[in-house]
Structures are given as C-alpha cells and as structure tokens.
Amino acid sequence: MRAGQHAERLAVARRLLAAGRLCQLRMAEAGEVDRSQWCIDNWEAVAAEVGAELGISRGRASSQMNYGVELLERLPHVAEVFAAGAVDFRVIAAVVFRTGLITDTRVLAAVDARLAAQVSYWNTLSRRRVSELVDWLVSEADPAAVRSARSAERDRHIEFGDAHDGMVEFWGALRATDAAIVDRRLEELVTKTDQADTRSKAERRADALVALAAGEQAADAGRVTIHLVAEATTVTGRGDSPGYLPGYGAISAETVRALAARATVRPLARPAELTAEPRYRPSAALTDFIRSRDICCRFPGCDKPADVCDIDHTIPWDLGGPTHPSNLALLCRAHHLIKTFWTGENGWQEKQFSDGTIRWTSPSGRTYTTRPGGALFFPQLAEPTETLNIPVRRSFNGEVRTLMMPSRRRSRAAERAARINWERGLNQARMAADPPPF
C-alpha cells in the first residue's frame, strides 16, 4: 500500500507538472501574438491539446494546467517536494488555492520556502486543517492575501429556501466564533435528551435550533464556552498575530481583542513551568496547556477537536505513568478506547517525547508520528519538558480490561439490518397507500 501510495503521488505530480511545462512551452511558442481577446485564447488552445491527450474535458485540463503552472512559476520549492512523491495532491490543491492572492514575489518566495519545509507532514491532516495551516502562514506574511479574509465579514447571512414536502432548507455564513457558539449550544442541548427519545442526533439538533429561536426554557443551557488561543501581545494590543479557534482556523487580531474584552482570559503556562502532579486528574493549568498544545486527537489521521477529546496518560497512571505534560495527550473517545483495549504485544503502542511528539506503532509493526497540532501555530507550545524514564511496574489483566469495554445496544450487523428494514418499511407503506400503477 505504501509503495502504491508513493507511486500515485509521483504519477500525479508528473502529470500536473508536465501539463504546466507544456503550457509554458506553448505560450512561449506563441510569442507576441495577441490572442487574449479570443474566445479560444492560447490557454484554451493548450487546454484542448491536454484534454485530447488525456481524454478529459478542457475544463479539467485547464485545471491541471493551472496547478502545474502555479507550482512551477509561483511555488517552485513546493513543486520539488511534490515531484519527489512526498505530498498528496489534496494538500497541494489547498496550498495552490490558498496562496493564490499573494502578489509580492519576495513574500511569495518566503511562504513557498516555509510551505516546502512543512507540507510533507500534512498528509494525515484533513483538508480543513491543511487550509487552516496555509491560511496561518499567509496571514502572517500577507494578511490581505488570506482568502475571503475581508469580504467574509460583510457576507454573513442566513437564507431560507422553498418548502418541499413540508421541509425547508436554509443556509448562510456566520463569524467563525459565532458558529462555534451555536454549534456548542446545540451539542449541549442534544446530549440532555431522555433515553426514550427516538430521534436521531441530527433531528434533535434541528429541533434544538428551533427551541433556541423560540426562546423555550429547554434552550437555557447557561453560558457557552469556546476556547481561542492567541499570543499575549495580540490580546494586549502590542502585536497583530492572528489567534486560533480550534475547528475554524485563524481569527484576526482585531476579533481576538474584541472577544478578550468580554471573555475570561487565562494565561497558558510554558512547558518548562509544568511538572509532574501528584494526582490522576491534571490541574486546570495542565489541562489548558494540553488542550492548547494538542488542539485535536493525537491518533494518526484524526482531527477530532479538543473539546470532544479525553486527556489520556500515554503510560497509564496504574502502570506508573505520571500526570505530566510529557505523558499526557488528547485522544477522542474512539481512539482512546482503541489505545486502551487494543494494546499489548499485538496491539497499538505509543511513545511520547518531551516536545509532545508521539510515535505510534501499529499491530503490524508500522510506525507513525504525530506532532502537537497547536504547536504548528504556536511553536513555543512544543518546547521540550523534562525527559521521563518510567519503569513499568505491572500489566493489566486482559480479561478484566475486556469486561470494561463499552458495549453497543446492538451489533453492527443488527444495526444494519434494522436500517434496511426501516427503509423497506417506508417503501412498503408508500406502495400500500398508492399501489401500482400509481
């Protein structure tokens, strides 16, 4: 699989860069002939050639040419990493698009160099997280070049569509911080329902939104808390670095200061200030640090946000693992269970280093490395703490551990069968109410 993945990356890079080079060649051959006003200009002519060669539409050919030319002419260092087979195309696609508004060649060159040094580590990240990281670098280098950074604020809106079958779709755009508040409030409401409630979570979220708008008592869930991380200089007005809202990305310095004026501000301790604590549950200071350092689940390829993750001891507390920043990490509930119950000689194993980096070993012996997500935005969060040498005193009893595993209400096969029966029942009811020939 790894060999196939590498070959795929090489092949995609070869194809896109070749399309870009062909475009450059054809444009140079056209010389000074001005066809810019033509319906089929020089670019479209090349797109037709590329499309014919690859058996794809001109639109798709044009897109591939664009990626190739952008990499060759604007992001040559990223292109080298891509050509070496070190980066997935989906990462490249985000990089090309989200750097497209940079016009200063020196700024672009600097961003290109920084991206080239980092993109190979982003293959396991979601498209959203990749976009956040690119936007972060662009925001630092050229805030005006961040996609939709200025117009989006004026474009916030809520719209409702036409009614169909008694339902109406609606859509809109909110400030990232406002969206986080709405999302958190809905989650709080849907988790407080009675077990006898047969509605799906999606249905309960929709009904909870109506309850919020109607001002019903059930919607009064108290204050909603969201966590935003920013430099102290930004909060005090002595700097303009963006803040970071987990799950939504960069937040402008102006917005950070506006929120700080009416929110609780808690300074984060630096790694060197945190030491082992004599209890299982970490203190508030250590909890805040771990959630800000990691940002999301630390299992390879997972980006569940910190607010739905557990703080887990890498070496279990019962095995002598201390409550210490070098022995704590965020894991979503699913991966926490995998790490806890699918462990041992033939299970997942992990080793955490003093900068928060974790090296995972799979049951097949393959290794994967994850780095703290928050440290990608605030490098000081990855400053090394003391190195831990922990002797493992004993091992868990496998049978007892298995008995502790949370169970499903019904098996996956039974769940699937129930869904099939439910959908078939709906179809049969419709047929009975309006039998053929309809």
Short mmCIF file of C-alpha atoms in Angstrom, two decimals:
data_model
loop_
_atom_site.label_atom_id
_atom_site.label_comp_id
_atom_site.label_asym_id
_atom_site.label_seq_id
_atom_site.Cartn_x
_atom_site.Cartn_y
_atom_site.Cartn_z
CA MET A 1 0.00 0.00 0.00
CA ARG A 2 2.79 2.41 0.88
CA ALA A 3 4.55 1.69 -2.41
CA GLY A 4 1.30 2.22 -4.30
CA GLN A 5 0.66 5.48 -2.47
CA HIS A 6 4.14 6.76 -3.28
CA ALA A 7 3.77 5.74 -6.94
CA GLU A 8 0.41 7.51 -7.09
CA ARG A 9 1.87 10.73 -5.69
CA LEU A 10 4.76 10.56 -8.17
CA ALA A 11 2.37 9.93 -11.06
CA VAL A 12 0.03 12.79 -10.16
CA ALA A 13 2.95 15.18 -9.73
CA ARG A 14 4.47 14.07 -13.03
CA ARG A 15 1.18 14.60 -14.85
CA LEU A 16 0.41 18.02 -13.40
CA LEU A 17 3.92 19.39 -13.75
CA ALA A 18 4.10 18.08 -17.31
CA ALA A 19 0.84 19.88 -18.08
CA GLY A 20 2.35 23.05 -16.64
CA ARG A 21 5.57 22.69 -18.65
CA LEU A 22 3.61 22.05 -21.85
CA CYS A 23 1.58 25.18 -21.15
CA GLN A 24 4.77 27.20 -20.66
CA LEU A 25 6.24 25.78 -23.84
CA ARG A 26 3.16 26.53 -25.94
CA MET A 27 2.84 30.04 -24.53
CA ALA A 28 6.49 30.73 -25.36
CA GLU A 29 5.98 29.43 -28.90
CA ALA A 30 3.01 31.78 -29.35
CA GLY A 31 5.42 34.68 -28.95
CA GLU A 32 3.94 38.12 -29.13
CA VAL A 33 0.79 37.11 -30.99
CA ASP A 34 -2.04 38.68 -29.00
CA ARG A 35 -4.96 36.30 -28.69
CA SER A 36 -6.08 37.45 -25.25
CA GLN A 37 -9.41 38.66 -26.58
CA TRP A 38 -10.12 35.48 -28.48
CA CYS A 39 -12.82 33.18 -27.23
CA ILE A 40 -10.34 30.34 -27.62
CA ASP A 41 -7.16 32.04 -26.49
CA ASN A 42 -3.72 30.50 -26.14
CA TRP A 43 -4.60 28.94 -22.79
CA GLU A 44 -7.75 27.35 -24.14
CA ALA A 45 -5.81 26.05 -27.12
CA VAL A 46 -3.34 24.32 -24.84
CA ALA A 47 -6.22 23.03 -22.70
CA ALA A 48 -7.74 21.43 -25.77
CA GLU A 49 -4.42 19.73 -26.51
CA VAL A 50 -4.01 18.49 -22.96
CA GLY A 51 -7.64 17.36 -22.84
CA ALA A 52 -7.28 15.36 -26.01
CA GLU A 53 -4.08 13.71 -24.86
CA LEU A 54 -5.55 12.68 -21.50
CA GLY A 55 -9.11 12.04 -22.66
CA ILE A 56 -10.60 14.64 -20.32
CA SER A 57 -12.63 17.84 -20.76
CA ARG A 58 -10.98 21.16 -21.41
CA GLY A 59 -12.20 22.37 -18.07
CA ARG A 60 -10.39 19.56 -16.25
CA ALA A 61 -7.35 20.02 -18.49
CA SER A 62 -7.32 23.73 -17.71
CA SER A 63 -7.43 22.96 -14.01
CA GLN A 64 -4.48 20.59 -14.28
CA MET A 65 -2.51 23.12 -16.32
CA ASN A 66 -3.21 25.75 -13.70
CA TYR A 67 -1.87 23.59 -10.89
CA GLY A 68 1.23 22.82 -12.92
CA VAL A 69 1.94 26.43 -13.88
CA GLU A 70 1.27 27.71 -10.35
CA LEU A 71 3.70 25.20 -8.90
CA LEU A 72 6.40 25.82 -11.48
CA GLU A 73 6.20 29.61 -11.51
CA ARG A 74 4.92 30.59 -8.05
CA LEU A 75 5.76 27.71 -5.72
CA PRO A 76 8.91 26.02 -7.10
CA HIS A 77 10.09 24.70 -3.73
CA VAL A 78 6.70 23.11 -3.02
CA ALA A 79 6.84 21.71 -6.56
CA GLU A 80 10.13 19.96 -5.76
CA VAL A 81 8.62 18.28 -2.68
CA PHE A 82 5.56 17.30 -4.72
CA ALA A 83 7.70 15.88 -7.54
CA ALA A 84 9.58 13.74 -5.02
CA GLY A 85 6.34 11.96 -4.10
CA ALA A 86 6.26 13.29 -0.55
CA VAL A 87 2.87 15.07 -0.66
CA ASP A 88 -0.71 14.12 -1.52
CA PHE A 89 -2.37 16.12 -4.27
CA ARG A 90 -5.20 17.24 -1.95
CA VAL A 91 -2.58 19.07 0.16
CA ILE A 92 -1.12 20.66 -2.96
CA ALA A 93 -4.58 21.72 -4.14
CA ALA A 94 -5.19 23.58 -0.88
CA VAL A 95 -1.73 25.18 -0.96
CA VAL A 96 -2.10 26.42 -4.54
CA PHE A 97 -5.57 27.86 -4.00
CA ARG A 98 -4.97 29.48 -0.63
CA THR A 99 -1.73 31.19 -1.69
CA GLY A 100 -3.25 32.48 -4.92
CA LEU A 101 -3.76 36.04 -3.68
CA ILE A 102 -0.11 36.73 -2.82
CA THR A 103 1.30 39.22 -5.31
CA ASP A 104 4.63 40.28 -3.80
CA THR A 105 7.29 37.96 -5.23
CA ARG A 106 9.50 38.18 -2.13
CA VAL A 107 6.61 37.37 0.18
CA LEU A 108 5.57 34.50 -2.08
CA ALA A 109 9.12 33.13 -2.12
CA ALA A 110 9.25 33.20 1.67
CA VAL A 111 5.88 31.47 2.00
CA ASP A 112 6.94 28.91 -0.63
CA ALA A 113 10.08 28.06 1.37
CA ARG A 114 8.13 27.70 4.64
CA LEU A 115 5.48 25.54 2.99
CA ALA A 116 8.08 23.30 1.35
CA ALA A 117 9.60 22.60 4.77
CA GLN A 118 6.24 21.57 6.27
CA VAL A 119 3.83 20.13 3.68
CA SER A 120 5.23 16.60 3.81
CA TYR A 121 3.99 16.38 7.42
CA TRP A 122 0.43 17.35 6.47
CA ASN A 123 -0.63 14.25 4.53
CA THR A 124 -2.53 12.80 7.50
CA LEU A 125 -4.39 16.04 8.20
CA SER A 126 -7.89 16.82 6.97
CA ARG A 127 -8.43 19.33 4.16
CA ARG A 128 -9.80 21.77 6.72
CA ARG A 129 -6.70 21.54 8.90
CA VAL A 130 -4.40 21.94 5.87
CA SER A 131 -6.35 25.04 4.83
CA GLU A 132 -6.03 26.43 8.37
CA LEU A 133 -2.25 25.95 8.34
CA VAL A 134 -1.80 27.54 4.91
CA ASP A 135 -4.04 30.45 5.90
CA TRP A 136 -1.97 30.86 9.05
CA LEU A 137 1.27 31.21 7.11
CA VAL A 138 -0.35 33.53 4.57
CA SER A 139 -1.89 35.63 7.35
CA GLU A 140 1.49 36.10 8.99
CA ALA A 141 3.20 37.03 5.72
CA ASP A 142 0.47 38.97 3.91
CA PRO A 143 -2.87 39.35 5.76
CA ALA A 144 -4.53 40.88 2.70
CA ALA A 145 -3.86 37.67 0.76
CA VAL A 146 -5.92 35.40 3.04
CA ARG A 147 -8.83 34.06 1.05
CA SER A 148 -12.05 35.93 1.89
CA ALA A 149 -10.41 37.50 4.94
CA ARG A 150 -12.05 40.91 4.47
CA SER A 151 -15.21 40.30 2.45
CA ALA A 152 -16.45 37.36 4.51
CA GLU A 153 -17.32 39.58 7.49
CA ARG A 154 -19.73 41.55 5.31
CA ASP A 155 -21.14 38.42 3.72
CA ARG A 156 -22.61 36.83 6.85
CA HIS A 157 -26.23 35.95 6.25
CA ILE A 158 -29.00 33.40 6.81
CA GLU A 159 -31.33 32.44 3.96
CA PHE A 160 -34.30 30.09 3.64
CA GLY A 161 -35.26 28.15 0.52
CA ASP A 162 -38.63 27.00 -0.81
CA ALA A 163 -40.73 24.42 1.01
CA HIS A 164 -40.75 20.84 -0.32
CA ASP A 165 -42.65 18.03 1.37
CA GLY A 166 -43.10 20.17 4.45
CA MET A 167 -39.37 20.85 4.82
CA VAL A 168 -37.26 23.92 4.07
CA GLU A 169 -33.50 24.02 3.56
CA PHE A 170 -31.59 27.03 4.87
CA TRP A 171 -28.02 28.15 4.61
CA GLY A 172 -25.79 31.06 5.43
CA ALA A 173 -22.46 32.22 6.76
CA LEU A 174 -21.53 33.25 10.32
CA ARG A 175 -18.42 34.52 12.01
CA ALA A 176 -16.30 31.52 12.99
CA THR A 177 -16.61 32.39 16.68
CA ASP A 178 -20.41 32.75 16.40
CA ALA A 179 -20.67 29.43 14.56
CA ALA A 180 -18.66 27.76 17.31
CA ILE A 181 -21.05 29.14 19.93
CA VAL A 182 -24.15 27.94 18.04
CA ASP A 183 -22.62 24.52 17.43
CA ARG A 184 -21.61 24.11 21.08
CA ARG A 185 -25.05 25.15 22.36
CA LEU A 186 -26.79 22.66 20.07
CA GLU A 187 -24.46 19.89 21.25
CA GLU A 188 -25.25 20.74 24.88
CA LEU A 189 -28.97 20.57 24.20
CA VAL A 190 -28.99 17.28 22.31
CA THR A 191 -26.93 15.48 24.97
CA LYS A 192 -29.57 16.24 27.62
CA THR A 193 -32.43 14.36 25.99
CA ASP A 194 -34.24 11.39 27.50
CA GLN A 195 -33.04 7.91 26.51
CA ALA A 196 -36.54 7.13 25.31
CA ASP A 197 -36.17 9.84 22.66
CA THR A 198 -36.14 8.01 19.32
CA ARG A 199 -34.99 10.98 17.23
CA SER A 200 -31.59 10.86 15.59
CA LYS A 201 -28.90 13.27 16.74
CA ALA A 202 -29.31 15.27 13.53
CA GLU A 203 -33.06 15.57 14.14
CA ARG A 204 -32.51 16.64 17.73
CA ARG A 205 -30.02 19.33 16.63
CA ALA A 206 -32.55 20.71 14.16
CA ASP A 207 -35.30 20.77 16.81
CA ALA A 208 -32.93 22.35 19.34
CA LEU A 209 -32.21 25.20 16.94
CA VAL A 210 -35.94 25.90 16.70
CA ALA A 211 -36.16 25.81 20.50
CA LEU A 212 -33.36 28.37 20.71
CA ALA A 213 -35.12 30.69 18.27
CA ALA A 214 -38.45 30.29 20.08
CA GLY A 215 -36.85 31.12 23.45
CA GLU A 216 -38.09 27.94 25.12
CA GLN A 217 -36.88 27.09 28.62
CA ALA A 218 -35.20 23.93 27.32
CA ALA A 219 -32.82 26.11 25.40
CA ASP A 220 -31.44 27.73 28.57
CA ALA A 221 -28.23 25.78 29.00
CA GLY A 222 -26.22 28.53 30.68
CA ARG A 223 -23.10 30.14 29.27
CA VAL A 224 -21.48 28.63 26.22
CA THR A 225 -17.71 28.24 26.37
CA ILE A 226 -15.37 28.24 23.38
CA HIS A 227 -11.59 28.23 23.59
CA LEU A 228 -9.43 30.54 21.49
CA VAL A 229 -5.62 30.60 21.67
CA ALA A 230 -3.65 33.76 20.95
CA GLU A 231 -0.34 35.44 21.71
CA ALA A 232 -0.38 37.64 24.79
CA THR A 233 0.88 40.53 22.66
CA THR A 234 -2.15 40.20 20.42
CA VAL A 235 -4.55 40.31 23.36
CA THR A 236 -2.91 43.40 24.84
CA GLY A 237 -2.67 45.21 21.52
CA ARG A 238 1.13 45.10 21.28
CA GLY A 239 1.05 42.67 18.34
CA ASP A 240 -1.12 41.66 15.41
CA SER A 241 -0.54 37.90 15.11
CA PRO A 242 -3.81 36.05 14.48
CA GLY A 243 -5.47 33.92 17.11
CA TYR A 244 -6.54 30.33 16.57
CA LEU A 245 -10.04 28.93 17.11
CA PRO A 246 -9.88 25.11 17.04
CA GLY A 247 -12.01 23.72 14.25
CA TYR A 248 -12.28 27.06 12.46
CA GLY A 249 -8.74 28.36 11.96
CA ALA A 250 -7.15 31.78 12.11
CA ILE A 251 -9.03 34.65 13.78
CA SER A 252 -7.93 38.22 13.11
CA ALA A 253 -6.13 40.15 15.84
CA GLU A 254 -8.99 42.67 15.93
CA THR A 255 -11.51 39.91 16.62
CA VAL A 256 -9.26 38.41 19.31
CA ARG A 257 -9.10 41.72 21.15
CA ALA A 258 -12.85 42.29 20.83
CA LEU A 259 -13.54 38.84 22.31
CA ALA A 260 -10.93 39.26 25.05
CA ALA A 261 -12.68 42.42 26.24
CA ARG A 262 -15.76 40.39 27.27
CA ALA A 263 -14.31 36.93 27.91
CA THR A 264 -12.27 35.18 30.58
CA VAL A 265 -8.58 35.37 29.68
CA ARG A 266 -6.28 32.73 31.18
CA PRO A 267 -2.52 32.80 30.52
CA LEU A 268 -1.08 29.44 29.46
CA ALA A 269 1.87 28.07 31.37
CA ARG A 270 5.00 27.43 29.36
CA PRO A 271 6.11 23.77 29.13
CA ALA A 272 9.12 24.31 31.38
CA GLU A 273 6.84 25.61 34.14
CA LEU A 274 4.81 22.39 34.27
CA THR A 275 5.96 19.42 36.30
CA ALA A 276 4.52 16.11 37.45
CA GLU A 277 1.38 16.40 39.57
CA PRO A 278 0.54 14.00 42.43
CA ARG A 279 -2.93 13.07 41.19
CA TYR A 280 -4.63 11.28 38.30
CA ARG A 281 -6.65 14.25 37.01
CA PRO A 282 -4.47 17.13 35.76
CA SER A 283 -4.84 20.58 37.23
CA ALA A 284 -6.65 23.34 35.35
CA ALA A 285 -3.32 24.82 34.24
CA LEU A 286 -2.05 21.50 32.90
CA THR A 287 -5.41 20.73 31.28
CA ASP A 288 -5.42 24.08 29.47
CA PHE A 289 -1.88 23.51 28.28
CA ILE A 290 -2.52 20.01 26.90
CA ARG A 291 -5.70 21.08 25.09
CA SER A 292 -3.95 24.12 23.59
CA ARG A 293 -0.80 22.21 22.69
CA ASP A 294 -2.55 19.28 21.01
CA ILE A 295 -5.66 21.07 19.60
CA CYS A 296 -7.11 17.74 18.44
CA CYS A 297 -6.90 13.96 18.83
CA ARG A 298 -3.32 12.73 18.55
CA PHE A 299 -4.10 9.42 16.84
CA PRO A 300 -2.66 9.28 13.30
CA GLY A 301 -5.05 10.86 10.81
CA CYS A 302 -7.65 12.01 13.35
CA ASP A 303 -8.56 15.66 13.91
CA LYS A 304 -11.45 15.49 16.35
CA PRO A 305 -11.31 18.82 18.23
CA ALA A 306 -10.06 19.16 21.78
CA ASP A 307 -13.46 19.80 23.34
CA VAL A 308 -14.64 16.26 22.47
CA CYS A 309 -11.35 14.57 23.41
CA ASP A 310 -10.16 12.91 26.62
CA ILE A 311 -6.84 13.74 28.23
CA ASP A 312 -5.08 10.38 28.27
CA HIS A 313 -1.96 9.19 30.09
CA THR A 314 0.41 7.80 27.43
CA ILE A 315 1.83 5.42 30.02
CA PRO A 316 -1.23 4.58 32.14
CA TRP A 317 -1.43 6.00 35.63
CA ASP A 318 -1.87 2.50 37.03
CA LEU A 319 1.41 1.46 35.38
CA GLY A 320 3.38 4.30 36.94
CA GLY A 321 2.76 6.93 34.29
CA PRO A 322 2.82 10.40 35.88
CA THR A 323 0.38 13.25 35.31
CA HIS A 324 2.96 15.24 33.39
CA PRO A 325 2.89 17.20 30.09
CA SER A 326 5.24 14.63 28.51
CA ASN A 327 2.88 11.82 29.45
CA LEU A 328 -0.49 13.37 28.58
CA ALA A 329 -2.17 13.74 25.20
CA LEU A 330 -5.60 14.25 23.70
CA LEU A 331 -7.47 11.26 22.29
CA CYS A 332 -11.02 11.24 21.02
CA ARG A 333 -13.20 8.68 22.73
CA ALA A 334 -12.98 6.14 19.88
CA HIS A 335 -9.19 6.25 19.67
CA HIS A 336 -8.91 6.36 23.45
CA LEU A 337 -10.78 3.05 23.50
CA ILE A 338 -8.58 1.64 20.75
CA LYS A 339 -5.44 2.63 22.60
CA THR A 340 -6.78 1.28 25.90
CA PHE A 341 -8.24 -2.02 24.74
CA TRP A 342 -6.28 -2.85 21.58
CA THR A 343 -2.87 -2.69 23.19
CA GLY A 344 -0.18 -5.05 24.34
CA GLU A 345 2.11 -7.24 22.25
CA ASN A 346 -0.23 -7.39 19.25
CA GLY A 347 -1.93 -4.02 19.65
CA TRP A 348 -1.25 -0.32 19.31
CA GLN A 349 1.72 1.09 21.21
CA GLU A 350 2.82 4.70 21.67
CA LYS A 351 5.86 6.58 22.87
CA GLN A 352 5.69 10.28 23.70
CA PHE A 353 8.72 12.55 23.60
CA SER A 354 9.46 15.65 25.64
CA ASP A 355 8.20 18.04 22.92
CA GLY A 356 4.82 16.30 22.75
CA THR A 357 5.61 14.31 19.61
CA ILE A 358 4.12 10.81 19.72
CA ARG A 359 5.41 7.81 17.81
CA TRP A 360 2.71 5.21 17.27
CA THR A 361 3.35 1.57 16.40
CA SER A 362 0.51 -0.34 14.80
CA PRO A 363 -0.32 -4.01 15.35
CA SER A 364 1.52 -4.80 12.12
CA GLY A 365 4.65 -3.03 13.32
CA ARG A 366 4.32 0.07 11.15
CA THR A 367 5.24 3.36 12.82
CA TYR A 368 3.51 6.74 12.53
CA THR A 369 4.47 10.06 14.08
CA THR A 370 2.04 12.77 15.15
CA ARG A 371 3.05 16.23 16.27
CA PRO A 372 1.06 18.54 18.56
CA GLY A 373 -1.43 20.45 16.41
CA GLY A 374 -1.28 23.64 18.47
CA ALA A 375 2.49 23.77 18.19
CA LEU A 376 2.14 24.11 14.42
CA PHE A 377 0.58 27.52 15.10
CA PHE A 378 2.44 28.41 18.31
CA PRO A 379 5.87 26.69 18.26
CA GLN A 380 6.59 27.64 21.88
CA LEU A 381 3.98 25.07 22.96
CA ALA A 382 6.35 22.34 21.77
CA GLU A 383 9.29 23.46 23.89
CA PRO A 384 10.71 20.28 25.46
CA THR A 385 9.84 19.42 29.03
CA GLU A 386 11.87 17.09 31.21
CA THR A 387 12.56 13.64 29.73
CA LEU A 388 10.73 10.90 31.60
CA ASN A 389 12.22 7.47 32.34
CA ILE A 390 9.35 5.43 33.72
CA PRO A 391 9.75 1.80 34.72
CA VAL A 392 6.56 -0.15 34.03
CA ARG A 393 5.58 -1.90 37.26
CA ARG A 394 2.96 -4.35 36.03
CA SER A 395 0.47 -5.06 33.25
CA PHE A 396 -3.30 -5.05 33.15
CA ASN A 397 -5.38 -8.18 33.31
CA GLY A 398 -6.66 -8.63 29.75
CA GLU A 399 -9.92 -10.29 30.78
CA VAL A 400 -10.86 -7.51 33.20
CA ARG A 401 -10.00 -4.89 30.59
CA THR A 402 -12.27 -6.60 28.04
CA LEU A 403 -15.15 -6.57 30.53
CA MET A 404 -14.70 -2.79 30.88
CA MET A 405 -15.14 -2.14 27.15
CA PRO A 406 -18.35 -0.11 26.48
CA SER A 407 -20.85 -2.16 24.53
CA ARG A 408 -23.27 -1.36 21.72
CA ARG A 409 -27.01 -1.52 22.16
CA ARG A 410 -26.99 -3.96 19.26
CA SER A 411 -24.40 -5.37 16.92
CA ARG A 412 -23.28 -3.64 13.76
CA ALA A 413 -24.99 -6.37 11.70
CA ALA A 414 -28.22 -5.92 13.66
CA GLU A 415 -27.98 -2.16 13.26
CA ARG A 416 -27.57 -2.51 9.52
CA ALA A 417 -30.45 -4.96 9.30
CA ALA A 418 -32.66 -2.59 11.29
CA ARG A 419 -31.86 0.30 8.97
CA ILE A 420 -32.64 -1.84 5.94
CA ASN A 421 -35.92 -2.97 7.44
CA TRP A 422 -36.86 0.59 8.35
CA GLU A 423 -36.25 1.88 4.84
CA ARG A 424 -38.03 -1.08 3.27
CA GLY A 425 -40.94 -0.46 5.62
CA LEU A 426 -41.23 3.12 4.38
CA ASN A 427 -41.26 1.92 0.78
CA GLN A 428 -43.85 -0.71 1.50
CA ALA A 429 -46.07 1.82 3.27
CA ARG A 430 -45.92 4.12 0.27
CA MET A 431 -46.78 1.27 -2.07
CA ALA A 432 -49.72 0.21 0.09
CA ALA A 433 -51.05 3.75 0.20
CA ASP A 434 -50.69 4.24 -3.55
CA PRO A 435 -50.46 0.79 -5.20
CA PRO A 436 -49.30 0.30 -8.81
CA PRO A 437 -49.79 1.60 -11.44
CA PHE A 438 -49.60 4.72 -9.21
#
